[in-house]
PDB file of C-alpha atoms in Angstrom:
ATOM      1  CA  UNK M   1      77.504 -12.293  24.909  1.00 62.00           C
ATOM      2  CA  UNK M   2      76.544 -13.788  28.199  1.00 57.00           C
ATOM      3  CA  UNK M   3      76.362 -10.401  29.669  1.00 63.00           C
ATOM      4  CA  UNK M   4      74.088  -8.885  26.644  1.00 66.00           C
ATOM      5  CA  UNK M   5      71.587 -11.677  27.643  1.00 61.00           C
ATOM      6  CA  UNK M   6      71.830 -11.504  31.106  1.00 60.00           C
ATOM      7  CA  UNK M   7      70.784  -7.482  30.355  1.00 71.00           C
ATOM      8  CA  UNK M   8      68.044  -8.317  28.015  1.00 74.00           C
ATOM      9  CA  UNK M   9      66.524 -10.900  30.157  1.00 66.00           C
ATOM     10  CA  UNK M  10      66.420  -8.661  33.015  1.00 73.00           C
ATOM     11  CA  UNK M  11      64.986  -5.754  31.187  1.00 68.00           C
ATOM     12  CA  UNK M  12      62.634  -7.831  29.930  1.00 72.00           C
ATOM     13  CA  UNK M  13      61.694  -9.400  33.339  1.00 75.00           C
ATOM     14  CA  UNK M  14      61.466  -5.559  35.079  1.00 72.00           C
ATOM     15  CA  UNK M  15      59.109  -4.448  32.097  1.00 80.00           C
ATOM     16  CA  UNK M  16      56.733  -7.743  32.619  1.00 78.00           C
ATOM     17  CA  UNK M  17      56.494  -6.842  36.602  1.00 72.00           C
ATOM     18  CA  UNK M  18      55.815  -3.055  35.999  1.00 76.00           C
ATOM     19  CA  UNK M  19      53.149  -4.656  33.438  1.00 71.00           C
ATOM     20  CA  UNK M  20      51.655  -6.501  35.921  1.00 69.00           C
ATOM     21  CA  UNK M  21      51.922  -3.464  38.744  1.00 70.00           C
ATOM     22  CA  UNK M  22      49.962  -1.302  36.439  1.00 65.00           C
ATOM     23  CA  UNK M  23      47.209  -4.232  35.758  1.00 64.00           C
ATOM     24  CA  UNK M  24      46.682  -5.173  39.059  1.00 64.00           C
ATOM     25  CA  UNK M  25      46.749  -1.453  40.396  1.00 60.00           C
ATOM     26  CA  UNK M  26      44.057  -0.762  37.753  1.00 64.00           C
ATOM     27  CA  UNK M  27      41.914  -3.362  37.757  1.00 61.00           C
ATOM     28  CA  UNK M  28      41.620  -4.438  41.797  1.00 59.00           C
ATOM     29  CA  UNK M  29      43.403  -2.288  43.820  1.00 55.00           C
ATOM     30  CA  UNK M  30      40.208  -0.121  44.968  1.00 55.00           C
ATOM     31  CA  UNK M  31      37.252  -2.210  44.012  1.00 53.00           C
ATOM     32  CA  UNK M  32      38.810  -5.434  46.025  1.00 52.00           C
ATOM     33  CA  UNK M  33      36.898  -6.919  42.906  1.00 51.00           C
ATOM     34  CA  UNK M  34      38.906 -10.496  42.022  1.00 49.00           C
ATOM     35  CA  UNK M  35      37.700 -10.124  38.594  1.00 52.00           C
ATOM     36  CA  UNK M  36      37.699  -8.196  35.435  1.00 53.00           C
ATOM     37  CA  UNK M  37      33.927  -7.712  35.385  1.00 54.00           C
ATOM     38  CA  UNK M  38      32.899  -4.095  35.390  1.00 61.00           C
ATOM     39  CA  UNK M  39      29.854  -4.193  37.973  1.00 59.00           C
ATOM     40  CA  UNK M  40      29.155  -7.585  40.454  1.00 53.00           C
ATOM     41  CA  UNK M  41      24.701  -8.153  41.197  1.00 57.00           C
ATOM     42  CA  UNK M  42      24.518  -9.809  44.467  1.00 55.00           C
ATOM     43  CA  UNK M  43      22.290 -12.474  44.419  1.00 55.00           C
ATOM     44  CA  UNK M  44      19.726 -12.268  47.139  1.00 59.00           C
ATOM     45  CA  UNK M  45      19.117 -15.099  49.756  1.00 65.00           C
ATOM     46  CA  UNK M  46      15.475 -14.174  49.788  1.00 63.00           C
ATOM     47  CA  UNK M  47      12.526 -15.400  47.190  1.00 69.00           C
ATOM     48  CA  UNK M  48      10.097 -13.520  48.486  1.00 75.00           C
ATOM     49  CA  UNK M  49       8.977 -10.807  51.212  1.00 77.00           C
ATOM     50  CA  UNK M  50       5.521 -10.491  53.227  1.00 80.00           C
ATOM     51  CA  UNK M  51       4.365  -7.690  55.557  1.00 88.00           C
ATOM     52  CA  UNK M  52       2.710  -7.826  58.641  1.00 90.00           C
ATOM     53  CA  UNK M  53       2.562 -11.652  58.436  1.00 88.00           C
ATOM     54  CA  UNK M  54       0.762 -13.791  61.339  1.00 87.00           C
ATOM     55  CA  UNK M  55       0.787 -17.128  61.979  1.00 85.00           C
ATOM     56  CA  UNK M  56      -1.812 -19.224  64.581  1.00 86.00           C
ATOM     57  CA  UNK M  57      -0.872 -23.220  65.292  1.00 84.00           C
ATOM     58  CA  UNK M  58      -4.083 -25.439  66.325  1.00 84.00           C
ATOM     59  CA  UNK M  59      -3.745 -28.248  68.688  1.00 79.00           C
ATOM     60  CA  UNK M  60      -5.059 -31.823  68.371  1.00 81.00           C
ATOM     61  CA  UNK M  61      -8.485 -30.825  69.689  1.00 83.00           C
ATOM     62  CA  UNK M  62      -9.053 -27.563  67.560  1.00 83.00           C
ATOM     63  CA  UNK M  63      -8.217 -24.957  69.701  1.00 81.00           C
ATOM     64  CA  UNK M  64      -5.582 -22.361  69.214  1.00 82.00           C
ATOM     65  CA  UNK M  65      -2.000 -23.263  70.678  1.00 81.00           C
ATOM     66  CA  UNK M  66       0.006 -20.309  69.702  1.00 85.00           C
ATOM     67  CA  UNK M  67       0.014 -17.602  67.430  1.00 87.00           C
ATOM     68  CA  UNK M  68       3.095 -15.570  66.582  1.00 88.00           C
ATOM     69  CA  UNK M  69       3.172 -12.095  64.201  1.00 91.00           C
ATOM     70  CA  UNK M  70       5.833  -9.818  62.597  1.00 93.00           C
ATOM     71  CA  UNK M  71       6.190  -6.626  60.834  1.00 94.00           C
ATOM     72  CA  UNK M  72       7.829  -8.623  57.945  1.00 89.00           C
ATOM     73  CA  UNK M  73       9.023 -11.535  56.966  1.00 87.00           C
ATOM     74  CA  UNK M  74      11.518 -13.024  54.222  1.00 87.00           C
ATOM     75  CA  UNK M  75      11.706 -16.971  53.410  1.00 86.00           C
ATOM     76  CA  UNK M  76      15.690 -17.691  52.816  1.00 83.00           C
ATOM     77  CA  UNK M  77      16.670 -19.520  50.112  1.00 82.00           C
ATOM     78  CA  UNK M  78      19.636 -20.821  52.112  1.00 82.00           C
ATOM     79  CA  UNK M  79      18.265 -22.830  54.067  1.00 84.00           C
ATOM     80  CA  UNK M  80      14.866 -22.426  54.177  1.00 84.00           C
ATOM     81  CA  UNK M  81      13.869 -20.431  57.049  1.00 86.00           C
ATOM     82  CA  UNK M  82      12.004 -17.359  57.148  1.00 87.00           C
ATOM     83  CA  UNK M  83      13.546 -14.108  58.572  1.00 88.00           C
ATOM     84  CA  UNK M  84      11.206 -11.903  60.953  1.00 91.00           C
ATOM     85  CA  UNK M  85      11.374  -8.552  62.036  1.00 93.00           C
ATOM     86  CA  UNK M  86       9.920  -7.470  65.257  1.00 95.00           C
ATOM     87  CA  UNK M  87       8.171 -10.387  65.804  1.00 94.00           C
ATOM     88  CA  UNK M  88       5.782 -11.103  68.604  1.00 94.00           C
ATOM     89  CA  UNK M  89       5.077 -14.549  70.140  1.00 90.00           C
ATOM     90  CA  UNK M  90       1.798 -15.530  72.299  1.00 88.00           C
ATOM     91  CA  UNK M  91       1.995 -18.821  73.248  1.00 83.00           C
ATOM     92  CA  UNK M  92       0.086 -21.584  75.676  1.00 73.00           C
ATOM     93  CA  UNK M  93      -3.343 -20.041  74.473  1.00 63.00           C
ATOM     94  CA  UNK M  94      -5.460 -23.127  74.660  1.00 58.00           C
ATOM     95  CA  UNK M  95      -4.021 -24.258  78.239  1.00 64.00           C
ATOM     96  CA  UNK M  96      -5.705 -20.880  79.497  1.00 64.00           C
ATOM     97  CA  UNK M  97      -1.742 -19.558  80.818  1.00 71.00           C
ATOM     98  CA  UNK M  98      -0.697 -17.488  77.946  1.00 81.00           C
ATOM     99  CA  UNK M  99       2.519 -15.502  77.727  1.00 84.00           C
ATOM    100  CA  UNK M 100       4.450 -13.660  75.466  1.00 87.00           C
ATOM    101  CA  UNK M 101       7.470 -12.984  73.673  1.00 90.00           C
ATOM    102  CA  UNK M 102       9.336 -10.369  71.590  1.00 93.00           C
ATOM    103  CA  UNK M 103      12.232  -8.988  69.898  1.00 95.00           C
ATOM    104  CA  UNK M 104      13.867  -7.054  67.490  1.00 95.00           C
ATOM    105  CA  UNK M 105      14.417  -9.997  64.661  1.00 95.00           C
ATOM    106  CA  UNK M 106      13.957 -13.663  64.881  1.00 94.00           C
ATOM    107  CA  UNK M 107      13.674 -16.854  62.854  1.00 92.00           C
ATOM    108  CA  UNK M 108      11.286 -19.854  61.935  1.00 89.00           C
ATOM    109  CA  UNK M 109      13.105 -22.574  61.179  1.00 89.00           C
ATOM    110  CA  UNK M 110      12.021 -24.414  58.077  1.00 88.00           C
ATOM    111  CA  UNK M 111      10.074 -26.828  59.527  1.00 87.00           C
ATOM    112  CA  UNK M 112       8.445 -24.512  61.522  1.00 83.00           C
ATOM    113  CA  UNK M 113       8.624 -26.543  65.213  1.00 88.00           C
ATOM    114  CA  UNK M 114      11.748 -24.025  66.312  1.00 91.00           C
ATOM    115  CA  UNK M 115      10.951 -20.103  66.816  1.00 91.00           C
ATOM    116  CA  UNK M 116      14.803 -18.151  67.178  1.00 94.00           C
ATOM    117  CA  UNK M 117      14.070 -14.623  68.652  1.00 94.00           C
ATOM    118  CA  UNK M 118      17.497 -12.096  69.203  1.00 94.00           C
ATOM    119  CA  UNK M 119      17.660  -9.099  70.295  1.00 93.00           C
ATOM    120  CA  UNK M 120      15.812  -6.932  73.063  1.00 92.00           C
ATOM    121  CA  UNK M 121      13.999 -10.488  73.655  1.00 93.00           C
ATOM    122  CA  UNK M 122      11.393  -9.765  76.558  1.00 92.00           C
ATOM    123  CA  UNK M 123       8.988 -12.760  77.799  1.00 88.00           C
ATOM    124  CA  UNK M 124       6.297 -11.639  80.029  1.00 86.00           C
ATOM    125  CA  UNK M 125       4.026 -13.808  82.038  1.00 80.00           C
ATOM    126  CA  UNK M 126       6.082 -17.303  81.887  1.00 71.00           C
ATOM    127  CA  UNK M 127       6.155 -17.337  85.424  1.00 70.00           C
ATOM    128  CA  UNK M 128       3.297 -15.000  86.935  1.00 71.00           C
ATOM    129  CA  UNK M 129       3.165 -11.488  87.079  1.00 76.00           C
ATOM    130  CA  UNK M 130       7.041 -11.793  85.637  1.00 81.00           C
ATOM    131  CA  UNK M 131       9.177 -10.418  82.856  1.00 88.00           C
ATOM    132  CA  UNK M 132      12.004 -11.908  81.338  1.00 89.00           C
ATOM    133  CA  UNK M 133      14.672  -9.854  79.206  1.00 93.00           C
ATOM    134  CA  UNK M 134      17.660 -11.497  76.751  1.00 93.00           C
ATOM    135  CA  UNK M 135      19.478 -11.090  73.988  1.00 95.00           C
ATOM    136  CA  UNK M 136      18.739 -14.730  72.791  1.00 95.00           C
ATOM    137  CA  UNK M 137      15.889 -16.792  73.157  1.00 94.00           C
ATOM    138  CA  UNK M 138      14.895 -20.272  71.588  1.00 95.00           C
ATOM    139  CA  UNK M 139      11.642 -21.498  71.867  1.00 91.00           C
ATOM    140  CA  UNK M 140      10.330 -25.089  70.410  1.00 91.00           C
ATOM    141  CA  UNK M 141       6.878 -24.628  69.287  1.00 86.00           C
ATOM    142  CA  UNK M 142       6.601 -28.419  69.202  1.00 83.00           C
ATOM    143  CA  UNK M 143       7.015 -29.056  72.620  1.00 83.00           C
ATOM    144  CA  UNK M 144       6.681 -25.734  73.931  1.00 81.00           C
ATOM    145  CA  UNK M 145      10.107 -26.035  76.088  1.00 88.00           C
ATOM    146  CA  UNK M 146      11.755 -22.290  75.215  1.00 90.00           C
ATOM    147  CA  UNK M 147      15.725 -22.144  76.400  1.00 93.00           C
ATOM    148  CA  UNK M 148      18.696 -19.869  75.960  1.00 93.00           C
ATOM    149  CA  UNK M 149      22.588 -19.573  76.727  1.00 94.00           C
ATOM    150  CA  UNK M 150      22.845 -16.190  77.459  1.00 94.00           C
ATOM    151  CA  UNK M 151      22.832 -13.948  80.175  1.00 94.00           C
ATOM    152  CA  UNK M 152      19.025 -13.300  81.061  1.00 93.00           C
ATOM    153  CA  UNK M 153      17.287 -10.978  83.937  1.00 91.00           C
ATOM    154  CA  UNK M 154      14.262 -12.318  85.208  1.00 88.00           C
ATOM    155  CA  UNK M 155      12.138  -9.094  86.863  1.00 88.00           C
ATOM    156  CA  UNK M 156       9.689  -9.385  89.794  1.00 84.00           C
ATOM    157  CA  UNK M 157       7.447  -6.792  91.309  1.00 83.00           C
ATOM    158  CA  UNK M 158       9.796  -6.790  94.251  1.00 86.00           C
ATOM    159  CA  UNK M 159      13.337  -7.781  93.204  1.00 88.00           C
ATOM    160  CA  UNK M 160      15.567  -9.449  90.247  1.00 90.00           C
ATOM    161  CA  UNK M 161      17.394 -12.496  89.702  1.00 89.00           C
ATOM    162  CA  UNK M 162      20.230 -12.521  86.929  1.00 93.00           C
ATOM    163  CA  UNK M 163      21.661 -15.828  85.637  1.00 92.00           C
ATOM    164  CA  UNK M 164      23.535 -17.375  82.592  1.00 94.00           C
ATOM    165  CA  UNK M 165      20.785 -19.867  80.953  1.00 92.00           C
ATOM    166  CA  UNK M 166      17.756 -20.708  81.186  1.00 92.00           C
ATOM    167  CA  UNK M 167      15.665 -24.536  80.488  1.00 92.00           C
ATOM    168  CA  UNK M 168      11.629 -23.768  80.538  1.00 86.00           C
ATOM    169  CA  UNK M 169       9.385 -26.917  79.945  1.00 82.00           C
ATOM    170  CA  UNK M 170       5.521 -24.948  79.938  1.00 75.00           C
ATOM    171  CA  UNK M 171       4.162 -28.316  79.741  1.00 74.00           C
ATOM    172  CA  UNK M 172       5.551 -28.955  83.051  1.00 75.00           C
ATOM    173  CA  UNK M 173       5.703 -25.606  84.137  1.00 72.00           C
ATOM    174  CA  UNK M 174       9.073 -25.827  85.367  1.00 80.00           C
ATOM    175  CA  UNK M 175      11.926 -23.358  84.823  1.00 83.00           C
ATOM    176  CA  UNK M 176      15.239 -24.077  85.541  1.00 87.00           C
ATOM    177  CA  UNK M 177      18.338 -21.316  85.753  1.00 87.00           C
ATOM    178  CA  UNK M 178      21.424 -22.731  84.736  1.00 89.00           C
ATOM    179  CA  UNK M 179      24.561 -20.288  85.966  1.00 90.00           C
ATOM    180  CA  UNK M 180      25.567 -18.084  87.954  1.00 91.00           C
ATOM    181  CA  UNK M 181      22.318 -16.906  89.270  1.00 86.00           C
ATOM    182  CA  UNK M 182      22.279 -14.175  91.612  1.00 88.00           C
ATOM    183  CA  UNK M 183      19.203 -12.003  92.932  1.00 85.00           C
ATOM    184  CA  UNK M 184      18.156  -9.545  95.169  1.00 86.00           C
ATOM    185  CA  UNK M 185      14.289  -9.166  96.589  1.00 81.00           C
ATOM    186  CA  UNK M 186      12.705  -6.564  99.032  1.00 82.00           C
ATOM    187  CA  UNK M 187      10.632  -7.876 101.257  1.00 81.00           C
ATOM    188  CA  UNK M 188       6.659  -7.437 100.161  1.00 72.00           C
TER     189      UNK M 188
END
């Protein structure tokens, strides 16, 4: 008797596995989907999308103290900062020293004080007659001080310094190279 049991019970346990084999094979084993639902919407983390978007910042005594552009732009509903794409960055307009900045993408905070730009970053004219290139650059439109952690090559008419980081107070105008910096110049 204790063997017909033991029989049952373990048919009974093999069929509920294969049961289960077939089920899971069937219903998640190409989708990945962890659910029985036939299609999944993502839910976007933008509310809305502009094109060729500008943006100019007045000082304290009415003039113009930066203006910054991009092809597009798309306000996240994550956290509340707006995505840019290929955006350009002219800053330091009313202190008669402008330079620039651009990049692939970047990103205005939600406050709008920090400007993120990544990717093919190039600053021109922060120091004179000079380019900058990075992957990552972080500029506070607040206090104008514009900083980054990566690797950065700053390009002269007649040479190149490389370093890891970079501190830039344009108040002050004051740059500082954090790491590792290394450069080579011809003589003029």
């Amino acid at each position: 008797m204790k063997q017909i049991k033991f029989t049952i019970f373990s048919v009974l346990s093999a069929i509920t596995a294969m049961a289960g084999t077939v089920v899971y094979l069937t219903q998640f084993s190409e989708s990945g989907k962890l659910s029985i639902t036939e299609r999944f919407e993502a839910v976007p983390d933008a509310d809305s999308h502009l094109r060729q978007v500008s943006g100019i910042k007045y000082s304290a005594d009415g003039h113009i103290a930066y203006k910054w552009r991009a092809t597009s732009a798309e306000r996240l509903i994550s956290d509340g900062s707006i995505a840019l794409q290929e955006p350009f960055y002219i800053g330091n307009i009313a202190d008669q020293r402008p330079w620039t900045a651009s990049a692939k993408v970047g990103k205005l905070s939600q406050d709008g004080e920090h400007l993120t730009l990544r990717n093919t970053v190039l600053v021109k004219d922060l120091i004179r007659q000079a380019q900058i290139s990075t992957e990552l650059l972080r500029i506070n439109l607040d206090s104008s001080e514009v900083s980054t952690d990566q690797a950065l090559t700053l390009s002269l008419r007649n040479g190149k310094t490389h370093s890891m980081g970079m501190k830039a107070s344009m108040k002050n105008e004051r740059i500082e190279l954090l790491d590792q910096v290394k450069g080579h110049y011809d003589p003029i």
